[in-house]
CSV table of N, CA and C in Angstrom, one decimal:
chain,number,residue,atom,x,y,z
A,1,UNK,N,0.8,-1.2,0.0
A,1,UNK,CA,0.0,0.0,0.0
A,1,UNK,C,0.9,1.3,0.0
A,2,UNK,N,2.1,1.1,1.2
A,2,UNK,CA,2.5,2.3,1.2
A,2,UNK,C,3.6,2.3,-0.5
A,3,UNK,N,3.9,1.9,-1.1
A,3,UNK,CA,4.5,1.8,-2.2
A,3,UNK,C,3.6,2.3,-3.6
A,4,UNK,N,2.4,1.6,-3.5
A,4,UNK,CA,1.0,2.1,-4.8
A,4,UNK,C,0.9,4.4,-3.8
A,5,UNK,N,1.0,4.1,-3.0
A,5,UNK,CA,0.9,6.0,-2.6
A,5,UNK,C,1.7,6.5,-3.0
A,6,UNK,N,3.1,6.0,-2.6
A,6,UNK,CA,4.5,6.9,-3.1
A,6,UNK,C,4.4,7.2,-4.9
A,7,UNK,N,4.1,6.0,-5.3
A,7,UNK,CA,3.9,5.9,-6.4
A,7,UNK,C,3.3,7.0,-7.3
A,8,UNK,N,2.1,7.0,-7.3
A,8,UNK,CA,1.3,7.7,-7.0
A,8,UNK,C,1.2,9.3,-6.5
A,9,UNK,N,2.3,9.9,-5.5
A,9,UNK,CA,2.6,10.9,-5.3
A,9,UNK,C,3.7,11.1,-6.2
A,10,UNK,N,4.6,10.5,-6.7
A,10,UNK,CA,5.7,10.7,-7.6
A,10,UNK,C,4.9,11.2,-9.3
A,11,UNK,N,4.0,10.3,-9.5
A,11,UNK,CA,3.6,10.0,-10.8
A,11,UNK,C,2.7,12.1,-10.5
A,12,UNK,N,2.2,12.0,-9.7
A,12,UNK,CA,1.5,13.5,-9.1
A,12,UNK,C,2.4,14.7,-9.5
A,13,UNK,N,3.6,14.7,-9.1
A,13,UNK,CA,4.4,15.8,-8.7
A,13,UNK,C,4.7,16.5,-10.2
A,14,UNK,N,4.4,17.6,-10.0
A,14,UNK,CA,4.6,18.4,-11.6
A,14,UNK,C,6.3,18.2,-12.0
A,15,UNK,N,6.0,18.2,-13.2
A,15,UNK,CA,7.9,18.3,-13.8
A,15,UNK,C,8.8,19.5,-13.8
A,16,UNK,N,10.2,19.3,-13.1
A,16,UNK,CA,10.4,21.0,-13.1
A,16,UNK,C,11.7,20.8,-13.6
A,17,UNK,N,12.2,22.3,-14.0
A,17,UNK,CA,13.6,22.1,-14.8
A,17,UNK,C,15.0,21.6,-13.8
A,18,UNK,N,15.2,20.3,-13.8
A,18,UNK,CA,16.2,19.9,-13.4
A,18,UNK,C,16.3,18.2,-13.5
A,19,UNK,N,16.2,17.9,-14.4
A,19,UNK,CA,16.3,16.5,-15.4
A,19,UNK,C,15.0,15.9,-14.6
A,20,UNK,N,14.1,16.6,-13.7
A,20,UNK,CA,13.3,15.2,-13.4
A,20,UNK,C,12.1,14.9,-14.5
A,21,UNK,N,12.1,14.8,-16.0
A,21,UNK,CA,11.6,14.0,-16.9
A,21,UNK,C,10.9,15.5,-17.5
A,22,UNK,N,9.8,15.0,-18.5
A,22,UNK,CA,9.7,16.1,-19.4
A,22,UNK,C,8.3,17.3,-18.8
A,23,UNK,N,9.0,18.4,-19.3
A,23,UNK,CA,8.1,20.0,-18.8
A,23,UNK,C,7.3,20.0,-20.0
A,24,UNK,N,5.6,19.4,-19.8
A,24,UNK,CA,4.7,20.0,-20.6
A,24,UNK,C,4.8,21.3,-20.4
A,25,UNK,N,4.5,21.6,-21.9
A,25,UNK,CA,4.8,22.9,-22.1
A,25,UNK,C,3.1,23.8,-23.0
A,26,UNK,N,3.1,25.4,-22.8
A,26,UNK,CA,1.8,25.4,-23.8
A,26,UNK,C,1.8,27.1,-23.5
A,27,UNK,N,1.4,27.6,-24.7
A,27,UNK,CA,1.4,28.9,-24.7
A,27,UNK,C,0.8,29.6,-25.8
A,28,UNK,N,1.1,30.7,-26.2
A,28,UNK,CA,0.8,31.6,-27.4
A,28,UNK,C,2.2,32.4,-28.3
A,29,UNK,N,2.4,32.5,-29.3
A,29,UNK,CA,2.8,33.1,-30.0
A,29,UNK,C,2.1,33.9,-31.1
A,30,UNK,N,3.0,35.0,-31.2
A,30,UNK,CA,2.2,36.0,-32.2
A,30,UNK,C,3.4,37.0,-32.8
A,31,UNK,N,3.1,37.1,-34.2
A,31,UNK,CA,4.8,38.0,-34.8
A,31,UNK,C,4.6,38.9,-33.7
A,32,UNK,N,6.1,39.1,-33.8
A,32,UNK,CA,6.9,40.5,-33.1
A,32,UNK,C,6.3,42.0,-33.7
A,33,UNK,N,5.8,42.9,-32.6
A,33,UNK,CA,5.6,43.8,-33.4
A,33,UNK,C,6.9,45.1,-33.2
A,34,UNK,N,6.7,46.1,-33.5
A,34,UNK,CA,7.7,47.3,-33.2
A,34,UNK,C,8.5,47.2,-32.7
A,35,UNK,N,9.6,47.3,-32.0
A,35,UNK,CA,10.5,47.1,-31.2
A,35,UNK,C,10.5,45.8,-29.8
A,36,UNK,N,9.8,44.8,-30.7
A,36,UNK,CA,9.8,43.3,-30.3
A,36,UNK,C,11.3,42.2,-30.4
A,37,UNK,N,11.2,41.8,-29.7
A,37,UNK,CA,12.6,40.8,-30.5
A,37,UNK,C,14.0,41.3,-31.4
A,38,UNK,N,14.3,42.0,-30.9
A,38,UNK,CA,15.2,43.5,-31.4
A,38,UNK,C,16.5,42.3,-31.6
A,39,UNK,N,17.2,41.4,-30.6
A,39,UNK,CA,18.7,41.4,-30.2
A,39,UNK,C,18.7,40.3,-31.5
A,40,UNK,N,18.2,40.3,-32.6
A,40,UNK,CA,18.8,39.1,-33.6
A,40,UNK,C,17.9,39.7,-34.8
A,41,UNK,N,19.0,39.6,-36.0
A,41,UNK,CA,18.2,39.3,-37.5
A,41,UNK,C,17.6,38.2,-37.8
A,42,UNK,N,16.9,38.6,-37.9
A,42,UNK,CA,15.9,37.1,-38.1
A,42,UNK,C,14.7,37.2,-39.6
A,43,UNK,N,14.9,36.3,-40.2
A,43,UNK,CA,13.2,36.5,-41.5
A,43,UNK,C,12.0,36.7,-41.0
A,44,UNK,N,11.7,35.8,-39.5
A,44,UNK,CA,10.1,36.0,-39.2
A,44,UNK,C,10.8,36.0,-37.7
A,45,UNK,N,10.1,37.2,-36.6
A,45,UNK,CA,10.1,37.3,-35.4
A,45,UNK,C,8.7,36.6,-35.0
A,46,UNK,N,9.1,36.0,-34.0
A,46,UNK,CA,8.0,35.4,-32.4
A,46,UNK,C,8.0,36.1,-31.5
A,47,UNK,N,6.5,36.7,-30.4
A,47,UNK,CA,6.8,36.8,-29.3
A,47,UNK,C,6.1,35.7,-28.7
A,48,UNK,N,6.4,35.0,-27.5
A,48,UNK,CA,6.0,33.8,-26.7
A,48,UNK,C,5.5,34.2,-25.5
A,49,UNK,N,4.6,34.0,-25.4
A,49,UNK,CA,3.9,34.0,-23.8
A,49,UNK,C,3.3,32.5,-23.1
A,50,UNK,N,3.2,32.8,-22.1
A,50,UNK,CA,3.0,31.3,-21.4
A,50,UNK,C,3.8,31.0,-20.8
A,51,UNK,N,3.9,28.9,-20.9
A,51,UNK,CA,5.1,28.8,-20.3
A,51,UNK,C,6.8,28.8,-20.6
A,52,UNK,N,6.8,29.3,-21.8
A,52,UNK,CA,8.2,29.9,-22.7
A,52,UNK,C,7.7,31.3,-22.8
A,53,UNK,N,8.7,32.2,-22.1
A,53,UNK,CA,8.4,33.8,-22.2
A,53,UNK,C,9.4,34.3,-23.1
A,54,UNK,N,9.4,34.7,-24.0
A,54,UNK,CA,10.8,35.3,-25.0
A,54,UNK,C,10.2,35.5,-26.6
A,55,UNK,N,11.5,35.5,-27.0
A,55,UNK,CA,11.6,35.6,-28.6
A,55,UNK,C,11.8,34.0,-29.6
A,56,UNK,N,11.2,34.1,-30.4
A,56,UNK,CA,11.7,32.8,-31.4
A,56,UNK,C,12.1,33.4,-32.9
A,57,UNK,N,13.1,33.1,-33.2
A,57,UNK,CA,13.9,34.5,-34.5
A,57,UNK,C,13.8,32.7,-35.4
A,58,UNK,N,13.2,33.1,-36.4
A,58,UNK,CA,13.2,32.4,-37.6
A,58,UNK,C,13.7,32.4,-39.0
A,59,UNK,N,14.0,31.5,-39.1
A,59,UNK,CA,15.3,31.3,-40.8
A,59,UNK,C,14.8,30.6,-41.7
A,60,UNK,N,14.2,31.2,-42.9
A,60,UNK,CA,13.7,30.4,-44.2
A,60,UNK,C,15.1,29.6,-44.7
A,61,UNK,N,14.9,28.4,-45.1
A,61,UNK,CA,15.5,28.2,-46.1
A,61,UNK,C,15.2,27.2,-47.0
A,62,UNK,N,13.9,27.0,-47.2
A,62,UNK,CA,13.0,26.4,-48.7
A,62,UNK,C,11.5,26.6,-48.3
A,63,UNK,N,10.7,26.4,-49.5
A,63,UNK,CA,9.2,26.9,-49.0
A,63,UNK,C,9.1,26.4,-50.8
A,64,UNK,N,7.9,26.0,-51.0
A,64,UNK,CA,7.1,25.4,-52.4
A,64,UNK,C,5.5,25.3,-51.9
A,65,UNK,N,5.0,25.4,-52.7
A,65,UNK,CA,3.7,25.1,-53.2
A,65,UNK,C,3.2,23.7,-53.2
A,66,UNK,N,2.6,23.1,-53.2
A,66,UNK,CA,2.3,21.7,-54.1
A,66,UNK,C,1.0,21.5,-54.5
A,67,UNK,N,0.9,20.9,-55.4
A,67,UNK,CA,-0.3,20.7,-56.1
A,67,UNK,C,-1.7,21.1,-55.8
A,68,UNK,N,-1.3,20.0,-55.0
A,68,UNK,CA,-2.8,20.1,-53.4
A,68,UNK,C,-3.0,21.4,-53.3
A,69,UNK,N,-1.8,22.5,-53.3
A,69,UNK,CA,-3.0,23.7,-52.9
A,69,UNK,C,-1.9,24.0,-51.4
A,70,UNK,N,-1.5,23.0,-50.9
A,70,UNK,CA,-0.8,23.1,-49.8
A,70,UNK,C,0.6,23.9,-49.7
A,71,UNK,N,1.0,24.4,-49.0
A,71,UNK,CA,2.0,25.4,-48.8
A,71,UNK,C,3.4,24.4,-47.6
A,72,UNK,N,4.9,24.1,-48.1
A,72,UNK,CA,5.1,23.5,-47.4
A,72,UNK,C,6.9,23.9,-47.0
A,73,UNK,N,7.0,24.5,-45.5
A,73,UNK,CA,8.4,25.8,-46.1
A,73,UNK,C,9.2,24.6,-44.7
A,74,UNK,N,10.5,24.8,-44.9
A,74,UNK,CA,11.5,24.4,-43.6
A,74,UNK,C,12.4,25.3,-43.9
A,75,UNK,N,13.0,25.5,-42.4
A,75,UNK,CA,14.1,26.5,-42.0
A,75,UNK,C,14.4,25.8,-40.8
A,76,UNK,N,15.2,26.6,-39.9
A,76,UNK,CA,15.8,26.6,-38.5
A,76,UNK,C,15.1,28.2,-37.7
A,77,UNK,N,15.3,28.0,-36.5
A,77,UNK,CA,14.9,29.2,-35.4
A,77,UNK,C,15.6,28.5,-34.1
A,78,UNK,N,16.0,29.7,-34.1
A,78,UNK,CA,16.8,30.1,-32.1
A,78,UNK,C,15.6,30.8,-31.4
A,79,UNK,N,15.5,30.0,-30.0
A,79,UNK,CA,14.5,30.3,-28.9
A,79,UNK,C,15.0,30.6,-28.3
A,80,UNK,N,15.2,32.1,-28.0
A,80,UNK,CA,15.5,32.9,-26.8
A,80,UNK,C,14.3,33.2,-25.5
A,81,UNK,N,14.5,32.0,-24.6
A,81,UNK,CA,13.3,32.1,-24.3
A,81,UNK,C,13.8,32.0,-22.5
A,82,UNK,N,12.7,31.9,-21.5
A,82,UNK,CA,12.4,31.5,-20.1
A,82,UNK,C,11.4,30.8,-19.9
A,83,UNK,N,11.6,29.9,-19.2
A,83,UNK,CA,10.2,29.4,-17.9
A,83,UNK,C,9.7,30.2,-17.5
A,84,UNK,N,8.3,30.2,-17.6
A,84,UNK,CA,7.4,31.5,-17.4
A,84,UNK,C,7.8,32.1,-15.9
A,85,UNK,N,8.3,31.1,-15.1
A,85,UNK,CA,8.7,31.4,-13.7
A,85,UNK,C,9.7,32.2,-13.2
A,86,UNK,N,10.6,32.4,-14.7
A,86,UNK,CA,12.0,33.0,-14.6
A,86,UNK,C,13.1,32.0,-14.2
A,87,UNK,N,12.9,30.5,-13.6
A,87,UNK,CA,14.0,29.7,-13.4
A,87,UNK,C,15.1,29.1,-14.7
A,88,UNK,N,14.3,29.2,-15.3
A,88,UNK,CA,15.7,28.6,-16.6
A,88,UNK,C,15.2,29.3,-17.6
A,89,UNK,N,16.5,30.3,-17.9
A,89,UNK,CA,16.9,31.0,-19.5
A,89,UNK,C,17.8,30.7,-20.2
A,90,UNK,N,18.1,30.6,-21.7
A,90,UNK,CA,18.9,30.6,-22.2
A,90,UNK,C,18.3,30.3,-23.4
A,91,UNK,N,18.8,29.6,-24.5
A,91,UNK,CA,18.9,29.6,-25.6
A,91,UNK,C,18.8,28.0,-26.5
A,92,UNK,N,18.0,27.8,-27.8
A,92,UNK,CA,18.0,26.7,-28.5
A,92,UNK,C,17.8,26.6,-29.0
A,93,UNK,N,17.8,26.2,-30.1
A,93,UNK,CA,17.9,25.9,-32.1
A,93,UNK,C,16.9,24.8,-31.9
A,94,UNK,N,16.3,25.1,-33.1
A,94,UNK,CA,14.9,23.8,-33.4
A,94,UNK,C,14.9,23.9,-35.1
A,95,UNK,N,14.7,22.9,-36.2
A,95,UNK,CA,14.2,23.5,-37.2
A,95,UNK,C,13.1,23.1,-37.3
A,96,UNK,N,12.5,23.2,-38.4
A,96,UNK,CA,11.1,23.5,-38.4
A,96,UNK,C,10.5,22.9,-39.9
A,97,UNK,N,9.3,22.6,-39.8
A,97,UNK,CA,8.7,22.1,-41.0
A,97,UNK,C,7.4,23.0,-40.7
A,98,UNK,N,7.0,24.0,-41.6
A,98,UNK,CA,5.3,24.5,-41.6
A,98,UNK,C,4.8,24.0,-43.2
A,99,UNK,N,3.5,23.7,-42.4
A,99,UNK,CA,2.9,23.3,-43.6
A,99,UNK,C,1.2,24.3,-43.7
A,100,UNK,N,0.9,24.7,-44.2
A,100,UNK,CA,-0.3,25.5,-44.6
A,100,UNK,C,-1.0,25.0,-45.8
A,101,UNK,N,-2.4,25.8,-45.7
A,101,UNK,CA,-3.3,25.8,-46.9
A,101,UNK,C,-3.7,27.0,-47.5
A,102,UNK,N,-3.4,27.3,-48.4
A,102,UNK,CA,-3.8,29.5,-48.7
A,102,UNK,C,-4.6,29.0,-49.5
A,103,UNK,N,-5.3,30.0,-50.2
A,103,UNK,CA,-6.6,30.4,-51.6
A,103,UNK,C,-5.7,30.7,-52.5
A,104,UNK,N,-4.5,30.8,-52.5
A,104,UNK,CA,-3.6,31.7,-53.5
A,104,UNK,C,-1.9,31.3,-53.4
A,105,UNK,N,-0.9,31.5,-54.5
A,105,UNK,CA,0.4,31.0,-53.9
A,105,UNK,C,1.0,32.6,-53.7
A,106,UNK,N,0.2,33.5,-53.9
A,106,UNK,CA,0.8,35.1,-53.6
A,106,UNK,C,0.4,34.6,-51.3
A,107,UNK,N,0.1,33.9,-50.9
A,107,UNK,CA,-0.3,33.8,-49.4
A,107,UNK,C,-1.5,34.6,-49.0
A,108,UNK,N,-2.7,34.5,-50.2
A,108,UNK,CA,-3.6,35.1,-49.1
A,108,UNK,C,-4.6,34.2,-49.3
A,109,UNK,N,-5.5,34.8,-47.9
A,109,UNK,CA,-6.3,33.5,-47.6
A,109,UNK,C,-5.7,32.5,-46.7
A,110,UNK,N,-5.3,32.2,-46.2
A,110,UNK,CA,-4.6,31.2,-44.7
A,110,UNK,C,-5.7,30.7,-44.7
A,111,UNK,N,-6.3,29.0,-44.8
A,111,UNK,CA,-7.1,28.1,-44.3
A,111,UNK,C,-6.7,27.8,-43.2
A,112,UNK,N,-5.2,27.4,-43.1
A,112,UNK,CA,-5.1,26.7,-41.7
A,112,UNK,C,-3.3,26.4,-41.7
A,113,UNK,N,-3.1,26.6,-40.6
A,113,UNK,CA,-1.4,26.4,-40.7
A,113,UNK,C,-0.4,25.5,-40.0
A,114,UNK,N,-0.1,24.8,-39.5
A,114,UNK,CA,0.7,24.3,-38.1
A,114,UNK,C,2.5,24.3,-38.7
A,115,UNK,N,2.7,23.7,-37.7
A,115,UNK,CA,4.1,23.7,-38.1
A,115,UNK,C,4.9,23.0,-36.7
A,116,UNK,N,6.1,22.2,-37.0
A,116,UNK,CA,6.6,21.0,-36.0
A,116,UNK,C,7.8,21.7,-36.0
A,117,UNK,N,8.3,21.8,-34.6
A,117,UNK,CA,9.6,22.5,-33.9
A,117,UNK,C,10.6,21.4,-33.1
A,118,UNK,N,11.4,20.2,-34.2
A,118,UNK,CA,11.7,19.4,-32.5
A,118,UNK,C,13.1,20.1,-32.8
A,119,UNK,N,14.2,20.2,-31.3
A,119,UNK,CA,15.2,20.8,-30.9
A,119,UNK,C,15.9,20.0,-31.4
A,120,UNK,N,17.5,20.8,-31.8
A,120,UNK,CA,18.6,20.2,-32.5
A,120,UNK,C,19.5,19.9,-31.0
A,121,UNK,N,19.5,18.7,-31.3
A,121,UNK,CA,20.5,18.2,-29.9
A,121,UNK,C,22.0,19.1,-29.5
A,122,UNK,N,22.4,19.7,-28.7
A,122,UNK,CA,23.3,19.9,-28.1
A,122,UNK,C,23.5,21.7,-28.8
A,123,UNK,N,22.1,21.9,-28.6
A,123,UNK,CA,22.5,23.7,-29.6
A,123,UNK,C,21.8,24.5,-27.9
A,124,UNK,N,21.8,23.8,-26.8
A,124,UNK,CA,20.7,24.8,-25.7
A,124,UNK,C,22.0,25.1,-25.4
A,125,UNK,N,21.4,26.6,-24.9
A,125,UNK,CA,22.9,27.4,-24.1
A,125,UNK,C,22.3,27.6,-22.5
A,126,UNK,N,23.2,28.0,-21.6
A,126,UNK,CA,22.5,28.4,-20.7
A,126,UNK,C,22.2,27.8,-19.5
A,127,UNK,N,20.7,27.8,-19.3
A,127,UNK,CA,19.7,27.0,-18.5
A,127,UNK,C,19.6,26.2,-19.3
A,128,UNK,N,19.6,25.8,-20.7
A,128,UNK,CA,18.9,24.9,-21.7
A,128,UNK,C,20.1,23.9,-22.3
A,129,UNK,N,21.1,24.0,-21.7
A,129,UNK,CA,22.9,23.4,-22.2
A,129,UNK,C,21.9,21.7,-22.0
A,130,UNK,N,21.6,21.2,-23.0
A,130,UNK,CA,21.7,19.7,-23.0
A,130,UNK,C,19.9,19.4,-23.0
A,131,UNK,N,19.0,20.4,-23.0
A,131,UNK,CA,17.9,20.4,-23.8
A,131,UNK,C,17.4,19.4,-24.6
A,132,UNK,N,16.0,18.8,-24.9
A,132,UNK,CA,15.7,18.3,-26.0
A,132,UNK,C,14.5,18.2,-26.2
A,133,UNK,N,13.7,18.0,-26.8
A,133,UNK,CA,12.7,18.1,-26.7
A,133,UNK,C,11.6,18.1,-28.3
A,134,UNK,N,10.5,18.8,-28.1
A,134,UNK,CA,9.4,19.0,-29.7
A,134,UNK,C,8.4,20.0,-29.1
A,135,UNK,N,8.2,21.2,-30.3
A,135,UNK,CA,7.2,22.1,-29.9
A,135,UNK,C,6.4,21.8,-30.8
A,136,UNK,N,5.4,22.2,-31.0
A,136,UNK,CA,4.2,22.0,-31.9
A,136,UNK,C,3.3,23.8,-31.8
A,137,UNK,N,3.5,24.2,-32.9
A,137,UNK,CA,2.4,25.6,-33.4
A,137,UNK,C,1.3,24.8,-34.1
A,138,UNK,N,0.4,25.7,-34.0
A,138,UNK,CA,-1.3,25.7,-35.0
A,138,UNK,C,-1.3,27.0,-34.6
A,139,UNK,N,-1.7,27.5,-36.1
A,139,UNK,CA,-2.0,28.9,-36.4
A,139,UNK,C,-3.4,29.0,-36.0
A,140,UNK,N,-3.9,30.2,-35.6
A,140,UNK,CA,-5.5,30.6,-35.4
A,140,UNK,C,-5.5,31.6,-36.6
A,141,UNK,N,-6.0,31.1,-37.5
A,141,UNK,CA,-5.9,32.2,-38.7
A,141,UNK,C,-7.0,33.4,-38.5
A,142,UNK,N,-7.9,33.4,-37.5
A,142,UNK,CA,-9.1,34.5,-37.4
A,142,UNK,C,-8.2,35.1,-36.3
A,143,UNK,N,-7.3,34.9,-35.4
A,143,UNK,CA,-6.8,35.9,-34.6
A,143,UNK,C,-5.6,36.3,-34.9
A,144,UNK,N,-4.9,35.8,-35.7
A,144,UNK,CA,-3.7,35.8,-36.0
A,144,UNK,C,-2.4,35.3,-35.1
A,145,UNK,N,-2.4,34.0,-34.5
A,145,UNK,CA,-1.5,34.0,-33.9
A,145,UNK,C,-1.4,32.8,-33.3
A,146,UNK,N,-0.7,31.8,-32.5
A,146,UNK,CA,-0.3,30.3,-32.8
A,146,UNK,C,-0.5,29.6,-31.5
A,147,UNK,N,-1.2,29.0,-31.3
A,147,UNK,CA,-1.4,28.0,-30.2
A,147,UNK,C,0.2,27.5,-30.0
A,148,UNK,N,1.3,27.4,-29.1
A,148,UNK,CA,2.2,26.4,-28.6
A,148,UNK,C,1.6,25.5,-27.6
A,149,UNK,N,2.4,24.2,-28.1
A,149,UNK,CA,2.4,23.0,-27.2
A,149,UNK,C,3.2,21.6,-27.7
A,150,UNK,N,3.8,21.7,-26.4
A,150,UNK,CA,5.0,20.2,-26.6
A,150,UNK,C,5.5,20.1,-25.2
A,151,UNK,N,6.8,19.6,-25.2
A,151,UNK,CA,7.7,19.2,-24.2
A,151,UNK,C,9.0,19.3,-24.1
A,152,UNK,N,9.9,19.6,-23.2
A,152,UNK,CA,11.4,19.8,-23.1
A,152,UNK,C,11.8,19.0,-21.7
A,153,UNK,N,12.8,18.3,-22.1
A,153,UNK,CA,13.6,17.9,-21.1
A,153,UNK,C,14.8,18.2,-20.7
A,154,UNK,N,15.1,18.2,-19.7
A,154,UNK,CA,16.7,19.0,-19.5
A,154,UNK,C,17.1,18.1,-18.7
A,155,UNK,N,18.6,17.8,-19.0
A,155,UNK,CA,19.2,16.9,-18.2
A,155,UNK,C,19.6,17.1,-16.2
């Protein structure tokens, strides 16, 4: 009995940054506006709110059309980010695969967008030195701006 409790209390206890297993993660992103995300050149700026507070600076490097109608681009991005709490900052590279649906290949019209973020091993600086993890966006095309949700583990 007393072993199914402990259990139980362990399996309970929220995840926190210090290797004890992986930090559900979940938040909002929405471009950078005016003097947002200033400290990096970046193609597309993020600001993050939730439980990643910071910047996400983004790097095209292919994007095509296809047939379907579908829109389908990969790059890389550095997350300059925090734990909403302020306990672990620093820094990590993810690349990225977004896939969309537009009315048009000029991009207008957004039906729907998501896009997969898993971390490139051994790129966290910081609080994030040994990082790993997967984020996951979905665009809200009527508000403009991206549901986050995944996981990070830190050693």
């Amino acid at each position: 009995m007393a072993v199914a409790v402990l259990t139980m209390l362990v399996l309970a206890a929220p995840a926190s940054a210090g290797g004890n297993g992986a930090i559900q993660l979940s938040g909002l992103g929405a471009p950078a506006g005016e003097g947002e995300c200033t400290d990096r050149a970046a193609d597309f700026k993020i600001v993050l709110e939730g439980d990643l507070v910071g910047c996400v600076y983004q790097y095209f490097e292919e994007g095509e059309f296809r047939p379907s109608g579908t829109y389908i681009e990969r790059g890389y991005e550095i997350f300059d980010v925090c734990l909403s709490d302020g306990s672990t900052c620093g820094t990590f590279e993810t690349t990225y695969v977004f896939t969309a649906k537009y009315a048009d290949t000029d991009f207008s019209g957004q039906e729907w967008g998501r896009c997969q973020h898993p971390i490139v091993a051994g790129t966290g600086t910081g609080d994030f030195t040994g990082v790993t993890g997967r984020l996951d966006f979905k665009d809200n095309v009527e508000a403009g701006n991206f549901a986050m949700r995944g996981h990070i583990s830190l050693p």
